[in-house]
Amino acid sequence: MTHLETGLSAFRARILHFISDPGDHDSPASFEYFDDGLLLVNNGLIAGIGPAAEMLPTLPPATTIVTHRDRLILPGFVDTHIHYAQTDVIASAGKQLLDWLEHYTFPVERKFAAAEHALEVAEFFCDELLRNGTTSALVYPTVHKASVEAFFSVCAKRNLRMVSGKVLMDRNCPGYLSDTAQSAYNDTSALIEKWDGQYRLNYAITPRFAITSTESQLDVIAQLAGEHPDMYIQSHLAEHLDEVALVRRLFPWSRSYLDVYDRYGLLRNRAVYAHCIHLDELDVRRMAASGAAAAFCPTSNLYLGSGLFNIDRADAARMPFAIATDVGGGTSFSMLRTLGEAYKVAQMCQQRLTPLRAFYLATLGGARILGLDDKIGNFMPGNEADFIVLDPYATPLTARRSRSTNNLSEWLCVLMTLGDDRAIAETYILGQASNPAH
Ligand code: GUN
Ligand code: ZN
């Protein structure tokens, strides 16, 4: 590590980051925690991390030192499944998945044909992510090419690391949201060419879910996946029992819902499937063997009445998973609130989600299932310096309750159970403070 280059800044605070999955026993080798730590950033990248007492004497005299006493620095949160176009759907009550899509979601998504509307929502959405400490996400726009252009251009301007791609859907939806097999191919190919790998952006092939694609569109999606073997794939899978029953009727040849995606070559590394609740043992093992991962969306699963994600079964089969808000089925942009609800889902299943593992899943765990752990998710030197500063004293209750904790794990439990956007004091992108005012 050299401290002599230009642009060196040091951030002094409590610091936590993960090296691997702590599992359910808080493996001590899985994380590093410094009570009084120093994070060194050089030209937007992590240059070092360690105890402040050891590192301060080694810094060049002109180094800028930003002190966040008693606050906690963490890698930025990674939300592995969220719909930017559903920002205005959040908190629409009273329906379960299929009715909710028809009555609330599709009419709101219709408006994204207009670039101006898409841009306005994309700006608000990115503000809201940053206010909540989320620095990267796997994002659904809508079926409209304009919605993808708007999202990527807003993220490019802000230098955010994001993954997204045009939603593909040509049946079981209103005509105004329907593309075709051919336009799915043409638009996706053009968007990949224009955006994939530009700025900090990557493209995801995005069939909405099996129900909304004809078999001829799925053929085209399989072709796209074959032409771009390293590309992200995102979709929804086994979220709600009514949805599973409809998939069975639409694809009578399939062994299971998962089998539909499998048949079209859509299970592989960097394929992320939201929900994965109503899978059987074979499915979970097939997910793990294929390299595909699950996005566990607790607030959405509770709000839409979909079911409870089975952490133990995922672990037993080694099916990778991370955490996601799934706004607008999900009810909060806050990954802290989402972790709090994930904990309760585990409780309802008589299972365990330790606070340390929860914070792992929201940072390095998310980066891993996106194959981005060599760039974001922890503070290994050379990684991109997207990080957040949590303020445990943001509210009287979190302050009071934080003071009565005895160790890191208890403190993290307070933050994820009581914390929300108010606890995010700062969000840094590539070492630059970028959070809009609360
Ligand atoms: N399945 C297909 N589309 C959607 C969506 O927009 N939200 C959720 N939660 N599930 C879906
Ligand atoms: Zn979703």
Short mmCIF file of C-alpha atoms and ligand atoms in Angstrom, two decimals:
data_model
loop_
_atom_site.label_atom_id
_atom_site.label_comp_id
_atom_site.label_asym_id
_atom_site.label_seq_id
_atom_site.Cartn_x
_atom_site.Cartn_y
_atom_site.Cartn_z
CA MET A 1 0.00 0.00 0.00
CA THR A 2 1.40 3.41 -0.91
CA HIS A 3 0.23 6.47 0.97
CA LEU A 4 2.00 8.94 -1.25
CA GLU A 5 -0.40 9.11 -4.17
CA THR A 6 -2.75 12.03 -4.63
CA GLY A 7 -6.38 11.93 -3.49
CA LEU A 8 -5.79 9.98 -0.30
CA SER A 9 -8.53 10.31 2.34
CA ALA A 10 -8.94 8.52 5.64
CA PHE A 11 -12.24 7.81 7.40
CA ARG A 12 -12.05 7.14 11.12
CA ALA A 13 -14.92 5.33 12.84
CA ARG A 14 -16.02 1.90 13.95
CA ILE A 15 -15.66 -0.26 10.84
CA LEU A 16 -17.20 -3.63 9.95
CA HIS A 17 -16.90 -5.68 6.79
CA PHE A 18 -17.07 -9.34 5.82
CA ILE A 19 -14.58 -11.72 4.27
CA SER A 20 -16.97 -14.66 3.99
CA ASP A 21 -20.37 -15.95 5.16
CA PRO A 22 -20.49 -16.06 9.00
CA GLY A 23 -23.09 -18.87 8.74
CA ASP A 24 -25.31 -19.34 11.78
CA HIS A 25 -22.40 -19.50 14.24
CA ASP A 26 -20.83 -16.07 13.63
CA SER A 27 -17.54 -17.56 12.45
CA PRO A 28 -14.86 -15.16 13.76
CA ALA A 29 -12.76 -15.53 10.60
CA SER A 30 -15.65 -14.29 8.47
CA PHE A 31 -15.48 -10.61 9.39
CA GLU A 32 -13.22 -7.79 10.54
CA TYR A 33 -14.39 -5.26 13.10
CA PHE A 34 -12.43 -2.28 14.36
CA ASP A 35 -13.75 -0.31 17.34
CA ASP A 36 -11.57 2.60 16.31
CA GLY A 37 -10.73 1.89 12.70
CA LEU A 38 -9.40 3.73 9.70
CA LEU A 39 -10.56 3.24 6.12
CA LEU A 40 -8.15 4.61 3.53
CA VAL A 41 -9.48 5.66 0.14
CA ASN A 42 -7.34 6.63 -2.81
CA ASN A 43 -8.89 7.97 -5.99
CA GLY A 44 -12.19 6.23 -5.34
CA LEU A 45 -10.74 2.84 -4.39
CA ILE A 46 -10.06 1.20 -1.04
CA ALA A 47 -6.38 1.64 -0.18
CA GLY A 48 -6.35 0.03 3.26
CA ILE A 49 -8.20 -0.74 6.47
CA GLY A 50 -7.06 -1.33 10.03
CA PRO A 51 -6.87 0.01 13.58
CA ALA A 52 -6.56 3.82 13.63
CA ALA A 53 -3.76 3.74 16.20
CA GLU A 54 -1.60 1.66 13.88
CA MET A 55 -2.42 3.41 10.63
CA LEU A 56 -2.49 7.11 11.59
CA PRO A 57 1.30 7.42 12.12
CA THR A 58 1.91 5.98 8.63
CA LEU A 59 -0.18 8.59 6.76
CA PRO A 60 1.39 11.46 4.84
CA PRO A 61 0.86 14.73 6.77
CA ALA A 62 -1.53 16.23 4.18
CA THR A 63 -4.00 13.33 4.29
CA THR A 64 -7.60 14.43 4.83
CA ILE A 65 -9.00 12.65 7.86
CA VAL A 66 -12.80 12.53 8.30
CA THR A 67 -13.80 11.42 11.78
CA HIS A 68 -17.18 9.80 12.43
CA ARG A 69 -16.84 9.12 16.12
CA ASP A 70 -19.11 6.36 17.47
CA ARG A 71 -20.58 5.79 14.05
CA LEU A 72 -20.23 2.58 12.03
CA ILE A 73 -18.74 2.39 8.55
CA LEU A 74 -20.01 -0.51 6.43
CA PRO A 75 -19.79 -1.36 2.73
CA GLY A 76 -22.81 0.06 0.88
CA PHE A 77 -25.84 -2.20 0.85
CA VAL A 78 -26.49 -4.37 -2.22
CA ASP A 79 -30.19 -4.86 -3.03
CA THR A 80 -30.45 -7.96 -5.21
CA HIS A 81 -33.99 -7.39 -6.49
CA ILE A 82 -35.93 -4.13 -6.79
CA HIS A 83 -38.27 -2.48 -9.32
CA TYR A 84 -37.48 1.19 -9.92
CA ALA A 85 -40.69 1.55 -11.92
CA GLN A 86 -42.71 0.46 -8.87
CA THR A 87 -41.67 3.41 -6.72
CA ASP A 88 -45.27 4.66 -7.01
CA VAL A 89 -46.77 1.21 -6.32
CA ILE A 90 -45.29 0.78 -2.84
CA ALA A 91 -47.94 0.46 -0.11
CA SER A 92 -50.82 -0.50 -2.42
CA ALA A 93 -52.83 -2.74 -0.15
CA GLY A 94 -55.38 -5.45 -0.31
CA LYS A 95 -54.33 -7.89 -3.06
CA GLN A 96 -52.14 -10.95 -3.43
CA LEU A 97 -49.58 -11.32 -6.18
CA LEU A 98 -51.51 -11.87 -9.42
CA ASP A 99 -54.31 -9.40 -8.60
CA TRP A 100 -51.76 -6.91 -7.26
CA LEU A 101 -49.89 -7.05 -10.58
CA GLU A 102 -53.05 -6.54 -12.59
CA HIS A 103 -54.66 -3.82 -10.49
CA TYR A 104 -51.78 -1.75 -9.23
CA THR A 105 -48.53 -2.61 -10.95
CA PHE A 106 -49.32 -2.83 -14.65
CA PRO A 107 -51.15 0.54 -14.80
CA VAL A 108 -48.23 2.28 -13.05
CA GLU A 109 -45.64 0.62 -15.32
CA ARG A 110 -47.57 1.84 -18.38
CA LYS A 111 -46.38 5.40 -17.72
CA PHE A 112 -42.73 4.44 -18.41
CA ALA A 113 -43.31 4.57 -22.15
CA ALA A 114 -42.67 8.30 -21.66
CA ALA A 115 -38.96 9.09 -21.25
CA GLU A 116 -39.67 12.20 -19.17
CA HIS A 117 -41.66 10.25 -16.60
CA ALA A 118 -39.05 7.47 -16.51
CA LEU A 119 -36.26 10.00 -15.90
CA GLU A 120 -38.12 11.73 -13.08
CA VAL A 121 -38.81 8.42 -11.30
CA ALA A 122 -35.25 7.16 -11.89
CA GLU A 123 -33.82 10.27 -10.23
CA PHE A 124 -36.15 9.92 -7.24
CA PHE A 125 -35.42 6.21 -7.00
CA CYS A 126 -31.65 6.72 -6.94
CA ASP A 127 -32.00 9.46 -4.32
CA GLU A 128 -34.06 7.09 -2.21
CA LEU A 129 -31.58 4.21 -2.59
CA LEU A 130 -28.69 6.44 -1.50
CA ARG A 131 -30.66 7.92 1.41
CA ASN A 132 -31.12 4.34 2.57
CA GLY A 133 -27.48 3.37 2.11
CA THR A 134 -28.00 1.14 -0.93
CA THR A 135 -25.18 1.71 -3.40
CA SER A 136 -25.76 -1.16 -5.86
CA ALA A 137 -28.83 -3.07 -6.99
CA LEU A 138 -30.22 -5.52 -9.52
CA VAL A 139 -33.09 -3.50 -10.91
CA TYR A 140 -36.25 -4.11 -12.94
CA PRO A 141 -37.37 -1.24 -15.16
CA THR A 142 -40.40 -1.93 -17.42
CA VAL A 143 -41.00 -3.43 -20.85
CA HIS A 144 -40.26 -0.04 -22.44
CA LYS A 145 -36.84 0.60 -23.94
CA ALA A 146 -37.17 4.20 -22.73
CA SER A 147 -37.37 3.01 -19.12
CA VAL A 148 -33.99 1.26 -19.42
CA GLU A 149 -32.38 4.22 -21.16
CA ALA A 150 -33.65 6.54 -18.42
CA PHE A 151 -32.42 4.36 -15.58
CA PHE A 152 -28.98 3.70 -17.03
CA SER A 153 -28.44 7.34 -17.95
CA VAL A 154 -29.31 8.52 -14.42
CA CYS A 155 -26.96 5.89 -12.92
CA ALA A 156 -24.20 6.80 -15.39
CA LYS A 157 -24.45 10.47 -14.39
CA ARG A 158 -24.17 9.51 -10.71
CA ASN A 159 -21.47 6.91 -11.29
CA LEU A 160 -23.49 4.15 -9.58
CA ARG A 161 -22.73 0.44 -9.96
CA MET A 162 -26.05 -1.01 -11.12
CA VAL A 163 -27.41 -3.94 -13.12
CA SER A 164 -30.66 -3.76 -15.10
CA GLY A 165 -32.31 -4.76 -18.37
CA LYS A 166 -35.53 -4.38 -20.34
CA VAL A 167 -38.43 -6.47 -19.03
CA LEU A 168 -39.56 -9.11 -21.53
CA MET A 169 -43.28 -9.99 -21.54
CA ASP A 170 -45.58 -10.93 -24.43
CA ARG A 171 -48.64 -12.58 -22.86
CA ASN A 172 -50.90 -12.55 -19.82
CA CYS A 173 -50.51 -8.81 -19.50
CA PRO A 174 -52.31 -5.80 -20.97
CA GLY A 175 -51.56 -5.01 -24.64
CA TYR A 176 -50.01 -1.71 -23.60
CA LEU A 177 -47.24 -3.60 -21.72
CA SER A 178 -46.67 -6.34 -24.26
CA ASP A 179 -43.64 -6.71 -26.51
CA THR A 180 -43.09 -9.58 -28.98
CA ALA A 181 -40.47 -12.27 -29.39
CA GLN A 182 -38.84 -10.22 -32.16
CA SER A 183 -38.89 -6.84 -30.39
CA ALA A 184 -37.61 -8.53 -27.22
CA TYR A 185 -34.62 -9.77 -29.20
CA ASN A 186 -34.00 -6.53 -31.11
CA ASP A 187 -34.39 -4.17 -28.14
CA THR A 188 -32.36 -6.35 -25.76
CA SER A 189 -29.54 -6.73 -28.30
CA ALA A 190 -29.43 -2.98 -28.93
CA LEU A 191 -29.46 -2.14 -25.21
CA ILE A 192 -26.71 -4.65 -24.45
CA GLU A 193 -24.59 -3.16 -27.20
CA LYS A 194 -25.12 0.35 -25.88
CA TRP A 195 -24.93 -0.12 -22.10
CA ASP A 196 -23.36 -3.38 -20.93
CA GLY A 197 -19.97 -2.66 -19.38
CA GLN A 198 -20.30 1.12 -19.81
CA TYR A 199 -19.63 3.32 -16.77
CA ARG A 200 -20.33 1.04 -13.80
CA LEU A 201 -23.33 -0.59 -15.49
CA ASN A 202 -24.11 -4.14 -16.51
CA TYR A 203 -27.00 -5.61 -18.42
CA ALA A 204 -29.42 -8.29 -17.22
CA ILE A 205 -31.61 -10.36 -19.54
CA THR A 206 -34.98 -9.91 -17.81
CA PRO A 207 -37.96 -12.16 -18.54
CA ARG A 208 -40.62 -10.83 -16.13
CA PHE A 209 -41.60 -14.40 -15.10
CA ALA A 210 -42.60 -17.59 -16.91
CA ILE A 211 -46.28 -16.59 -16.94
CA THR A 212 -45.74 -13.50 -19.10
CA SER A 213 -43.62 -15.05 -21.85
CA THR A 214 -44.86 -17.26 -24.70
CA GLU A 215 -42.75 -20.24 -25.59
CA SER A 216 -41.63 -18.42 -28.74
CA GLN A 217 -40.43 -15.51 -26.61
CA LEU A 218 -38.69 -17.97 -24.27
CA ASP A 219 -36.91 -19.42 -27.34
CA VAL A 220 -35.61 -15.95 -28.11
CA ILE A 221 -34.58 -15.41 -24.48
CA ALA A 222 -32.68 -18.71 -24.61
CA GLN A 223 -30.98 -17.47 -27.77
CA LEU A 224 -29.99 -14.19 -26.08
CA ALA A 225 -28.65 -16.09 -23.07
CA GLY A 226 -26.62 -18.30 -25.40
CA GLU A 227 -25.22 -15.34 -27.31
CA HIS A 228 -24.18 -13.65 -24.05
CA PRO A 229 -22.95 -16.48 -21.81
CA ASP A 230 -21.61 -14.20 -19.03
CA MET A 231 -24.57 -11.90 -18.88
CA TYR A 232 -26.86 -11.48 -15.89
CA ILE A 233 -30.30 -13.03 -15.97
CA GLN A 234 -33.04 -11.96 -13.57
CA SER A 235 -36.59 -13.15 -13.08
CA HIS A 236 -39.19 -14.17 -10.50
CA LEU A 237 -39.62 -17.77 -9.34
CA ALA A 238 -42.05 -19.66 -7.11
CA GLU A 239 -43.26 -16.62 -5.23
CA HIS A 240 -46.93 -17.41 -4.67
CA LEU A 241 -48.99 -20.62 -4.83
CA ASP A 242 -51.50 -19.17 -7.32
CA GLU A 243 -48.60 -18.26 -9.58
CA VAL A 244 -47.12 -21.77 -9.30
CA ALA A 245 -50.51 -23.29 -10.21
CA LEU A 246 -50.79 -21.05 -13.28
CA VAL A 247 -47.28 -22.00 -14.43
CA ARG A 248 -48.30 -25.65 -14.18
CA ARG A 249 -51.30 -24.97 -16.46
CA LEU A 250 -49.28 -22.91 -18.98
CA PHE A 251 -46.35 -25.34 -19.19
CA PRO A 252 -47.92 -28.80 -18.76
CA TRP A 253 -44.69 -30.47 -19.88
CA SER A 254 -42.64 -29.00 -17.03
CA ARG A 255 -41.63 -30.98 -13.93
CA SER A 256 -41.78 -27.79 -11.87
CA TYR A 257 -41.79 -24.01 -12.22
CA LEU A 258 -37.98 -24.01 -12.07
CA ASP A 259 -37.91 -26.59 -14.83
CA VAL A 260 -39.34 -24.01 -17.27
CA TYR A 261 -36.33 -21.74 -16.79
CA ASP A 262 -34.02 -24.75 -16.86
CA ARG A 263 -35.44 -25.98 -20.16
CA TYR A 264 -34.61 -22.60 -21.73
CA GLY A 265 -31.05 -22.51 -20.40
CA LEU A 266 -31.68 -19.75 -17.89
CA LEU A 267 -30.07 -21.33 -14.81
CA ARG A 268 -26.43 -20.44 -14.41
CA ASN A 269 -24.00 -18.16 -12.61
CA ARG A 270 -25.21 -14.57 -12.39
CA ALA A 271 -28.84 -15.67 -12.75
CA VAL A 272 -30.80 -14.26 -9.82
CA TYR A 273 -34.35 -15.42 -9.11
CA ALA A 274 -36.50 -13.41 -6.75
CA HIS A 275 -38.45 -15.23 -3.99
CA CYS A 276 -37.82 -19.00 -4.48
CA ILE A 277 -40.34 -19.86 -1.78
CA HIS A 278 -42.41 -22.68 -3.25
CA LEU A 279 -39.62 -24.90 -4.56
CA ASP A 280 -39.19 -28.60 -3.87
CA GLU A 281 -36.00 -30.38 -2.81
CA LEU A 282 -35.01 -31.21 -6.38
CA ASP A 283 -35.45 -27.58 -7.42
CA VAL A 284 -33.30 -26.25 -4.61
CA ARG A 285 -30.54 -28.70 -5.44
CA ARG A 286 -30.82 -27.87 -9.14
CA MET A 287 -30.53 -24.14 -8.35
CA ALA A 288 -27.37 -24.81 -6.35
CA ALA A 289 -25.82 -27.07 -9.01
CA SER A 290 -26.51 -24.55 -11.76
CA GLY A 291 -24.90 -21.60 -9.96
CA ALA A 292 -28.15 -19.61 -9.94
CA ALA A 293 -29.02 -17.69 -6.79
CA ALA A 294 -32.12 -16.59 -4.89
CA ALA A 295 -33.11 -13.12 -3.74
CA PHE A 296 -34.94 -13.36 -0.40
CA CYS A 297 -37.49 -10.54 -0.26
CA PRO A 298 -39.05 -10.66 3.22
CA THR A 299 -41.13 -7.47 3.25
CA SER A 300 -42.63 -8.31 -0.13
CA ASN A 301 -43.34 -11.91 0.82
CA LEU A 302 -45.16 -10.80 3.95
CA TYR A 303 -47.00 -7.90 2.32
CA LEU A 304 -48.28 -9.91 -0.66
CA GLY A 305 -48.96 -12.96 1.51
CA SER A 306 -46.64 -15.08 -0.61
CA GLY A 307 -44.93 -17.30 1.96
CA LEU A 308 -41.79 -17.74 4.04
CA PHE A 309 -38.32 -18.22 2.51
CA ASN A 310 -36.67 -21.35 3.87
CA ILE A 311 -33.13 -20.40 4.93
CA ASP A 312 -32.23 -23.82 6.34
CA ARG A 313 -33.22 -25.61 3.17
CA ALA A 314 -31.20 -23.19 1.04
CA ASP A 315 -28.18 -23.74 3.30
CA ALA A 316 -28.58 -27.52 3.31
CA ALA A 317 -28.51 -27.56 -0.50
CA ARG A 318 -25.93 -24.75 -0.67
CA MET A 319 -28.25 -22.63 -2.76
CA PRO A 320 -26.73 -19.15 -2.64
CA PHE A 321 -29.06 -16.35 -1.58
CA ALA A 322 -28.94 -12.73 -0.56
CA ILE A 323 -31.42 -10.08 0.54
CA ALA A 324 -33.66 -7.81 -1.49
CA THR A 325 -36.37 -5.22 -0.88
CA ASP A 326 -38.50 -5.99 -3.99
CA VAL A 327 -40.02 -2.50 -3.88
CA GLY A 328 -42.93 -2.01 -4.81
CA GLY A 329 -44.21 -5.44 -3.60
CA GLY A 330 -41.73 -4.83 -0.80
CA THR A 331 -42.65 -2.13 1.65
CA SER A 332 -39.37 -0.35 2.32
CA PHE A 333 -36.30 0.88 0.48
CA SER A 334 -34.36 0.36 3.72
CA MET A 335 -32.14 -2.72 3.81
CA LEU A 336 -32.05 -2.31 7.60
CA ARG A 337 -35.81 -2.71 7.81
CA THR A 338 -35.60 -5.56 5.32
CA LEU A 339 -33.04 -7.38 7.50
CA GLY A 340 -35.31 -6.88 10.51
CA GLU A 341 -38.17 -8.56 8.63
CA ALA A 342 -35.87 -11.34 7.36
CA TYR A 343 -35.06 -12.12 10.97
CA LYS A 344 -38.79 -12.43 11.75
CA VAL A 345 -39.38 -14.71 8.75
CA ALA A 346 -36.63 -16.99 10.08
CA GLN A 347 -38.31 -16.91 13.50
CA MET A 348 -41.64 -17.94 11.96
CA CYS A 349 -39.85 -20.97 10.45
CA GLN A 350 -38.14 -21.85 13.75
CA GLN A 351 -34.88 -20.94 12.00
CA ARG A 352 -32.04 -18.60 12.74
CA LEU A 353 -30.65 -15.50 11.04
CA THR A 354 -27.90 -14.02 13.18
CA PRO A 355 -27.41 -10.24 12.97
CA LEU A 356 -23.86 -10.73 11.68
CA ARG A 357 -25.07 -12.98 8.89
CA ALA A 358 -27.87 -10.55 8.08
CA PHE A 359 -25.35 -7.73 7.53
CA TYR A 360 -23.18 -10.11 5.50
CA LEU A 361 -26.14 -10.94 3.26
CA ALA A 362 -26.90 -7.24 2.73
CA THR A 363 -23.30 -6.44 1.70
CA LEU A 364 -20.78 -9.09 0.57
CA GLY A 365 -23.49 -11.76 0.17
CA GLY A 366 -25.33 -9.57 -2.35
CA ALA A 367 -22.09 -8.71 -4.16
CA ARG A 368 -21.26 -12.41 -4.37
CA ILE A 369 -24.49 -13.54 -5.98
CA LEU A 370 -24.01 -10.75 -8.52
CA GLY A 371 -20.42 -11.88 -9.16
CA LEU A 372 -19.25 -8.40 -8.13
CA ASP A 373 -17.32 -9.32 -4.98
CA ASP A 374 -14.04 -8.40 -6.65
CA LYS A 375 -15.35 -4.84 -6.94
CA ILE A 376 -17.83 -4.10 -4.13
CA GLY A 377 -19.26 -5.66 -0.96
CA ASN A 378 -16.23 -5.38 1.32
CA PHE A 379 -13.13 -3.30 1.97
CA MET A 380 -10.46 -5.42 0.33
CA PRO A 381 -7.78 -3.09 -1.06
CA GLY A 382 -8.49 -2.22 -4.68
CA ASN A 383 -12.27 -2.51 -4.32
CA GLU A 384 -14.47 0.43 -5.20
CA ALA A 385 -15.05 2.73 -2.24
CA ASP A 386 -18.85 2.61 -2.00
CA PHE A 387 -19.54 2.76 1.73
CA ILE A 388 -21.99 4.08 4.28
CA VAL A 389 -21.83 5.61 7.73
CA LEU A 390 -24.46 4.43 10.18
CA ASP A 391 -25.44 6.66 13.06
CA PRO A 392 -26.71 4.61 16.00
CA TYR A 393 -27.77 7.84 17.72
CA ALA A 394 -30.10 8.93 14.91
CA THR A 395 -33.20 8.45 17.06
CA PRO A 396 -33.65 8.59 20.84
CA LEU A 397 -34.57 4.92 20.96
CA THR A 398 -31.69 3.60 18.82
CA ALA A 399 -29.33 5.78 20.88
CA ARG A 400 -30.68 4.51 24.19
CA ARG A 401 -30.85 0.90 23.11
CA SER A 402 -27.40 1.01 21.45
CA ARG A 403 -25.88 2.19 24.74
CA SER A 404 -27.22 -0.86 26.53
CA THR A 405 -25.73 -3.43 24.15
CA ASN A 406 -22.76 -5.52 25.26
CA ASN A 407 -21.19 -6.63 22.01
CA LEU A 408 -21.17 -6.16 18.23
CA SER A 409 -23.83 -8.76 17.57
CA GLU A 410 -26.31 -7.21 20.02
CA TRP A 411 -25.65 -3.79 18.53
CA LEU A 412 -26.24 -4.99 14.96
CA CYS A 413 -29.50 -6.54 16.13
CA VAL A 414 -30.64 -3.16 17.46
CA LEU A 415 -29.67 -1.45 14.20
CA MET A 416 -31.49 -3.93 11.98
CA THR A 417 -34.56 -4.16 14.17
CA LEU A 418 -35.02 -0.44 14.94
CA GLY A 419 -32.98 1.27 12.21
CA ASP A 420 -34.17 2.76 8.94
CA ASP A 421 -33.18 5.61 6.61
CA ARG A 422 -32.62 7.89 9.61
CA ALA A 423 -29.67 5.74 10.65
CA ILE A 424 -27.84 6.34 7.36
CA ALA A 425 -25.75 9.42 8.09
CA GLU A 426 -23.66 9.34 4.91
CA THR A 427 -23.45 7.41 1.68
CA TYR A 428 -20.19 7.52 -0.27
CA ILE A 429 -19.84 6.56 -3.93
CA LEU A 430 -16.24 5.96 -5.06
CA GLY A 431 -15.10 7.84 -1.96
CA GLN A 432 -17.32 10.89 -2.57
CA ALA A 433 -20.18 11.83 -0.22
CA SER A 434 -23.31 11.68 -2.30
CA ASN A 435 -26.30 11.46 -0.05
CA PRO A 436 -29.19 13.83 -0.59
CA ALA A 437 -30.53 15.58 2.50
CA HIS A 438 -32.78 13.57 4.76
N1 GUN B 1 -43.83 -11.54 -10.54
C1 GUN B 1 -43.90 -11.03 -11.79
N2 GUN B 1 -43.80 -9.68 -11.77
C2 GUN B 1 -43.68 -9.33 -10.49
C3 GUN B 1 -43.52 -8.07 -9.84
O1 GUN B 1 -43.50 -7.01 -10.44
N3 GUN B 1 -43.41 -8.11 -8.49
C4 GUN B 1 -43.42 -9.28 -7.79
N4 GUN B 1 -43.28 -9.24 -6.46
N5 GUN B 1 -43.57 -10.47 -8.36
C5 GUN B 1 -43.69 -10.49 -9.71
ZN ZN B 2 -39.96 -8.39 -8.05
#
